[in-house]
Amino acid sequence: MKRELLGVRFDAVTMDGAVTRALSLAQTRSGAYVCTPNPEIVMLARNDPTLLEAVNNASLVLPDGAGIVWAAKRLLRPVPERVAGYDFLLSLLGRLRGGVLIYGGRPGVAERAAETIAARYPNAAVCGAFDGYGDNEADVLAAIRRTRPALVMVCLGAPRQELWMAAHTDLPVGLMAGLGGSVDILAGTAKRAPLWWRSHGLEWLYRLLREPRRLRRQLRLPAFVLAVLRQARKEKRGL
């Protein structure tokens, strides 16, 4: 079941439901892909029809972010829970049986993430690791076609990862998933917010305090809140 929030159509799923659906998609080998929009990506998509189409054409669109859960409730289209991209990835790796290819991160990060996956998830065999900064897309595509992985972790950041997946649905993969900074957390080059911050919906603030350079990006959050409130008021009036 879908829930439309400011033009983006989210799947109303639990974490377990999302992973079960992802595993089913991976078995079809149809080039399916997963998007994990947070409020920032929703605001980008509102101003970029191509990105909006790419997200809405995904086989699975997960409500990644406390802001998304809040907006869904405010607009009377609730979702069961937040399905954070990184948590989704870990759950998926724990149940996946097949090859994993990593595409994204700074030079060396994908390789370090591959080492973490190999140590923690022996049934998810890494069959390639490529950074997202070099001119290596041809090598990435060749590796995917050669290894036919069950999962491609596309960690290029928004909107690049969403557009890349939408443009490559013809690849012989089980599933592609746009996972942003997950590769950095797996590699140990970035830290996730502690549980207290996450459980109180303040992960965005934790990241901003640790990385003040994110301020310009985080300014999309108040714009998102205002857009949701305007939409709620408009719908209440029946306009």
Coordinates of C-alpha atoms in Angstrom, one line a residue:
M1 CA 0.0 0.0 0.0
K2 CA 1.3 3.4 -0.9
R3 CA 1.2 6.7 1.0
E4 CA 1.8 9.9 -1.0
L5 CA 3.6 12.6 0.8
L6 CA 4.3 15.9 -1.1
G7 CA 4.3 13.9 -4.4
V8 CA 6.5 11.0 -3.2
R9 CA 4.8 7.7 -3.0
F10 CA 6.1 5.7 0.1
D11 CA 5.4 2.1 0.8
A12 CA 3.5 1.7 4.1
V13 CA 5.7 -1.2 5.4
T14 CA 7.4 -2.3 8.6
M15 CA 11.1 -3.1 8.7
D16 CA 10.4 -6.9 8.5
G17 CA 7.9 -6.3 5.7
A18 CA 10.4 -4.2 3.8
V19 CA 13.2 -6.8 4.0
T20 CA 10.9 -9.6 3.1
R21 CA 9.7 -7.7 0.0
A22 CA 13.3 -6.8 -0.9
L23 CA 14.4 -10.5 -0.7
S24 CA 11.4 -11.4 -3.0
L25 CA 12.4 -8.7 -5.5
A26 CA 16.0 -9.9 -5.4
Q27 CA 14.9 -13.4 -6.5
T28 CA 13.1 -12.1 -9.6
R29 CA 16.3 -10.7 -11.2
S30 CA 14.4 -7.9 -12.8
G31 CA 16.6 -5.0 -12.1
A32 CA 14.4 -3.8 -9.2
Y33 CA 15.6 -0.9 -7.0
V34 CA 14.9 0.5 -3.6
C35 CA 14.8 4.2 -2.6
T36 CA 15.1 5.5 0.9
P37 CA 13.9 9.1 0.8
N38 CA 14.3 11.4 3.9
P39 CA 12.8 14.9 4.1
E40 CA 15.8 16.3 2.3
I41 CA 15.3 14.0 -0.7
V42 CA 11.5 14.7 -0.8
M43 CA 12.3 18.4 -1.1
L44 CA 14.8 17.8 -3.8
A45 CA 12.2 15.7 -5.7
R46 CA 9.6 18.4 -5.4
N47 CA 11.8 20.6 -7.5
D48 CA 13.1 18.0 -9.9
P49 CA 10.6 16.1 -12.0
T50 CA 13.2 13.6 -13.2
L51 CA 14.2 12.7 -9.6
L52 CA 10.6 12.5 -8.6
E53 CA 9.9 10.0 -11.4
A54 CA 13.0 8.0 -10.5
V55 CA 11.9 7.7 -6.9
N56 CA 8.3 6.9 -7.6
N57 CA 9.2 4.3 -10.2
A58 CA 11.2 2.3 -7.5
S59 CA 9.9 -1.1 -6.6
L60 CA 10.2 -0.1 -2.9
V61 CA 10.2 3.4 -1.4
L62 CA 11.0 3.3 2.3
P63 CA 10.1 6.0 4.9
D64 CA 13.6 6.9 6.0
G65 CA 13.5 9.6 8.6
A66 CA 11.5 10.6 11.6
G67 CA 10.3 13.6 9.6
I68 CA 8.6 11.3 7.1
V69 CA 6.8 9.4 9.8
W70 CA 5.7 12.7 11.3
A71 CA 4.5 14.0 7.9
A72 CA 2.6 10.8 7.2
K73 CA 0.7 11.2 10.4
R74 CA 0.1 14.9 10.0
L75 CA -1.4 14.3 6.5
L76 CA -3.5 11.4 7.8
R77 CA -1.7 8.9 5.7
P78 CA 0.3 7.1 8.5
V79 CA 3.1 4.6 7.9
P80 CA 3.7 1.8 10.4
E81 CA 7.2 2.9 11.4
R82 CA 10.4 4.5 10.2
V83 CA 12.4 2.2 8.0
A84 CA 15.9 3.7 8.2
G85 CA 18.1 2.8 5.2
Y86 CA 21.1 1.6 7.3
D87 CA 19.0 -0.6 9.5
F88 CA 17.2 -2.0 6.4
L89 CA 20.6 -2.8 4.9
L90 CA 21.8 -4.6 8.0
S91 CA 18.6 -6.7 8.2
L92 CA 18.8 -7.4 4.5
L93 CA 22.5 -8.5 4.7
G94 CA 21.6 -10.8 7.6
R95 CA 19.1 -12.7 5.4
L96 CA 20.6 -12.4 2.0
R97 CA 22.1 -15.4 0.2
G98 CA 24.2 -14.2 -2.7
G99 CA 26.7 -11.7 -4.0
V100 CA 26.9 -8.1 -3.0
L101 CA 28.5 -5.3 -5.1
I102 CA 29.3 -1.9 -3.5
Y103 CA 29.4 1.3 -5.5
G104 CA 30.1 4.5 -3.7
G105 CA 32.0 6.4 -1.1
R106 CA 35.5 7.9 -1.3
P107 CA 38.5 5.9 -2.5
G108 CA 39.1 3.0 -0.2
V109 CA 35.8 3.3 1.7
A110 CA 34.0 0.6 -0.4
E111 CA 36.8 -1.8 0.2
R112 CA 36.7 -1.3 4.0
A113 CA 32.9 -1.7 4.0
A114 CA 33.4 -4.9 2.0
E115 CA 35.7 -6.2 4.8
T116 CA 33.0 -5.5 7.4
I117 CA 30.4 -7.3 5.4
A118 CA 32.7 -10.3 4.9
A119 CA 33.4 -10.5 8.6
R120 CA 29.8 -10.1 9.8
Y121 CA 27.7 -11.6 7.0
P122 CA 29.5 -14.6 5.5
N123 CA 26.4 -15.6 3.4
A124 CA 26.5 -12.2 1.6
A125 CA 29.7 -12.6 -0.5
V126 CA 31.1 -9.3 -1.7
C127 CA 31.9 -9.6 -5.4
G128 CA 33.0 -6.0 -6.1
A129 CA 33.8 -2.7 -4.4
F130 CA 34.1 0.6 -6.3
D131 CA 34.3 4.2 -5.1
G132 CA 31.9 6.8 -6.3
Y133 CA 34.5 9.5 -7.1
G134 CA 36.6 8.1 -9.9
D135 CA 35.8 7.7 -13.6
N136 CA 35.0 4.0 -13.1
E137 CA 31.4 3.6 -14.1
A138 CA 32.3 1.4 -17.1
D139 CA 34.2 -0.9 -14.7
V140 CA 31.2 -1.0 -12.3
L141 CA 28.8 -1.9 -15.1
A142 CA 31.2 -4.6 -16.4
A143 CA 31.6 -6.1 -12.9
I144 CA 27.8 -6.2 -12.4
R145 CA 27.3 -7.9 -15.7
R146 CA 30.0 -10.4 -15.0
T147 CA 29.1 -11.3 -11.4
R148 CA 25.3 -10.8 -11.5
P149 CA 25.0 -9.9 -7.8
A150 CA 22.0 -10.4 -5.7
L151 CA 22.4 -6.9 -4.3
V152 CA 24.1 -3.7 -5.5
M153 CA 24.6 -1.1 -2.8
V154 CA 24.4 2.2 -4.7
C155 CA 25.9 4.8 -2.2
L156 CA 26.4 7.8 -4.4
G157 CA 24.2 10.3 -2.5
A158 CA 21.0 11.9 -3.7
P159 CA 20.0 12.6 -6.3
R160 CA 22.8 10.8 -8.1
Q161 CA 22.1 7.3 -6.8
E162 CA 18.4 7.5 -7.5
L163 CA 18.9 8.6 -11.1
W164 CA 21.6 6.0 -11.6
M165 CA 19.4 3.2 -10.5
A166 CA 16.5 4.4 -12.6
A167 CA 18.8 4.5 -15.6
H168 CA 20.1 0.9 -15.1
T169 CA 17.1 -1.3 -14.6
D170 CA 18.3 -3.5 -17.4
L171 CA 21.3 -4.7 -15.4
P172 CA 21.3 -8.5 -14.4
V173 CA 21.0 -7.8 -10.7
G174 CA 18.6 -9.0 -8.0
L175 CA 18.1 -5.7 -6.4
M176 CA 19.7 -2.2 -6.3
A177 CA 19.4 -0.1 -3.2
G178 CA 20.2 3.6 -2.8
L179 CA 21.9 3.8 0.6
G180 CA 23.8 7.0 0.7
G181 CA 26.2 7.2 3.6
S182 CA 25.6 3.6 4.8
V183 CA 28.9 2.7 3.1
D184 CA 30.8 5.1 5.3
I185 CA 29.2 3.7 8.5
L186 CA 30.0 0.1 7.5
A187 CA 33.6 1.2 6.7
G188 CA 34.0 2.9 10.1
T189 CA 34.7 6.3 8.5
A190 CA 31.5 7.8 9.9
K191 CA 29.5 7.2 13.0
R192 CA 25.8 6.8 13.3
A193 CA 23.9 8.8 15.9
P194 CA 23.6 7.1 19.3
L195 CA 20.3 5.3 20.0
W196 CA 18.9 8.1 22.2
W197 CA 19.2 10.7 19.4
R198 CA 17.7 8.3 16.9
S199 CA 14.8 7.2 19.2
H200 CA 13.9 10.9 19.8
G201 CA 13.9 11.7 16.1
L202 CA 17.0 13.9 16.4
E203 CA 19.5 12.1 14.3
W204 CA 19.6 15.0 11.9
L205 CA 20.6 17.3 14.8
Y206 CA 23.4 15.0 15.9
R207 CA 24.8 14.9 12.4
L208 CA 24.6 18.6 12.1
L209 CA 26.4 19.1 15.4
R210 CA 29.2 16.8 14.2
E211 CA 29.3 18.2 10.7
P212 CA 28.4 21.9 10.7
R213 CA 29.1 22.0 6.9
R214 CA 25.7 20.2 6.5
L215 CA 23.9 23.3 7.6
R216 CA 23.0 24.3 4.0
R217 CA 21.5 20.9 3.4
Q218 CA 19.6 20.9 6.7
L219 CA 17.8 24.1 5.8
R220 CA 15.6 21.9 3.7
L221 CA 14.1 20.5 6.9
P222 CA 12.2 23.6 8.0
A223 CA 11.1 24.0 4.3
F224 CA 9.8 20.4 4.5
V225 CA 7.9 21.1 7.7
L226 CA 6.3 24.2 6.2
A227 CA 5.3 22.3 3.1
V228 CA 3.7 19.6 5.1
L229 CA 1.7 22.1 7.2
R230 CA 0.5 23.9 4.1
Q231 CA -0.6 20.7 2.5
A232 CA -2.4 19.6 5.7
R233 CA -4.2 22.9 5.8
K234 CA -5.1 22.7 2.2
E235 CA -6.5 19.2 2.5
K236 CA -8.4 20.2 5.6
R237 CA -10.1 22.9 3.6
G238 CA -10.9 20.4 0.9
L239 CA -8.9 22.4 -1.7

